[in-house]
């Protein structure tokens, strides 16, 4: 398994021209989180080849580019360069969103021998039955939405904290769920970018969506749900 | 465009056919594998055509040319259900015809003159095209397109999301590269920039692009 490396802190000093005390602001940069399981542990639902590429290449690239954008943003803020600050927002949404979403995704998956696929119990199980009738009905709806999404994006099961209900949403590209509503908390996200399934499932995204439920980590989703609905 | 819209068919019978690329499926090896062509043309493109045909049956779109269906269903951005399938059917046929075995190199003649005029140099055009293809986030396409207005006739590099193409903004498309992940994932995995370079160096059919420019100029003159 890859090392878990801590987020590095870089300290930058400000205000050389100011008579006030020099303040330092730390710019936190990000690094690739460990997968909680081996690359091959989700087979046959998701191949080890895909997991390795997805984690080591795609997610890592989002993090690399996110860090770069944050450094540029930091510099632009210090210089008061508003044009650059605004121009960087796209790169931050793409790459920061990619980092957020994939970090959630790795936790949304678990090997079968570690509970992957086991239906949710407790309050989330109850909320699913209340909101959707049954787990099967929820799964069918999420899969349908995921299959129908055109281009690249994610399908989510979220909690609307304000309305206190479960929702199914999709987002385009790497937009995090919060872009669909400030009160939405992601419980479960399924990546439907082609890189998430292509080597194994080719054009048949519905088969990927059918099989991924065998390795969905409902324990994690339940934990988030319990915490956020308290 | 491959349609079975011959005059013997009533509009209600008109449907689109999946036209094969102008070369065998293994002809672009090793730059674009046979496996990629088999899936990309044989599954993705085929599905767009089949679904389009199902969608237009019995509607007023049936009997129109594919280009017309694309423009009509784009509906100024408020797209009708058939837009995605129609545009992707059009885009993919255009894409296969943008490539050839032994492709790459440089254009010549009028096309090269126009590229040098509008981009400064061929190399600068290549830079801009590759950058557009690399920075189209998520799914989409990069294009070289020709725009004729009263003031000006010029070439532009455009990038578009998902199924959108320059027809909908009144451009004449001249060249395209598909940057949906399915276009390159079997051969290049996450390495989109390598795919783009290979496309430019080994696959582009400048003959096709020149022929399209000729047609565009004739149409623009009308």
XYZ file of C-alpha atoms in Angstrom, chain B residues 21-108:
88
model
C -14.210 4.662 -41.399
C -12.468 5.153 -44.774
C -9.840 2.532 -43.797
C -9.858 -0.908 -42.128
C -10.167 -0.942 -38.340
C -6.549 -2.022 -37.923
C -5.145 0.527 -40.368
C -4.260 3.151 -37.769
C -2.117 0.749 -35.719
C 0.031 1.196 -33.740
C -1.068 4.779 -33.133
C -4.713 3.951 -32.587
C -5.356 0.287 -31.960
C -7.826 -1.967 -33.728
C -9.397 -2.629 -30.340
C -10.050 1.088 -29.928
C -11.660 1.305 -33.364
C -13.749 -1.798 -32.656
C -15.174 -0.293 -29.497
C -15.188 3.359 -30.457
C -16.738 2.881 -33.888
C -18.374 -0.495 -33.383
C -20.023 0.283 -30.032
C -20.013 3.980 -29.112
C -20.613 5.437 -32.577
C -22.995 2.622 -33.515
C -25.077 3.225 -30.399
C -25.409 6.945 -31.139
C -26.669 6.169 -34.658
C -29.078 3.459 -33.516
C -30.484 5.569 -30.711
C -30.841 8.563 -32.996
C -32.840 6.526 -35.475
C -35.144 5.342 -32.713
C -35.537 8.864 -31.402
C -36.496 10.570 -34.670
C -39.025 8.018 -35.873
C -42.355 9.704 -36.414
C -41.037 13.161 -35.559
C -40.543 16.130 -37.852
C -36.791 15.548 -37.611
C -37.084 12.393 -39.664
C -36.105 13.111 -43.231
C -33.792 15.989 -42.372
C -30.075 15.731 -43.013
C -27.925 14.864 -40.024
C -26.429 18.361 -39.983
C -29.887 19.897 -39.937
C -30.969 17.654 -37.078
C -27.882 18.712 -35.117
C -28.580 22.411 -35.595
C -32.332 22.168 -35.045
C -32.046 20.076 -31.907
C -29.303 22.292 -30.495
C -32.083 24.816 -30.238
C -29.779 27.693 -29.246
C -28.466 25.756 -26.271
C -31.794 24.600 -24.897
C -31.174 21.211 -26.440
C -33.851 18.822 -27.575
C -33.525 15.129 -26.619
C -32.111 14.120 -30.007
C -29.196 16.576 -29.881
C -26.769 14.338 -28.048
C -27.190 11.362 -30.373
C -27.324 13.431 -33.555
C -24.280 15.521 -32.724
C -22.265 12.547 -31.575
C -23.206 10.619 -34.731
C -22.024 13.575 -36.811
C -18.900 14.186 -34.701
C -17.690 10.611 -34.913
C -18.082 10.283 -38.660
C -16.209 13.562 -39.001
C -13.512 12.258 -36.659
C -12.830 9.019 -38.588
C -12.543 11.062 -41.756
C -10.104 13.448 -40.040
C -7.577 10.629 -39.802
C -5.800 8.338 -42.212
C -3.118 5.647 -42.112
C 0.249 7.317 -42.514
C -1.232 10.649 -41.520
C 0.442 13.561 -39.810
C 3.018 15.846 -41.319
C 2.104 19.303 -42.479
C -0.608 20.748 -44.683
C 0.293 22.581 -47.846
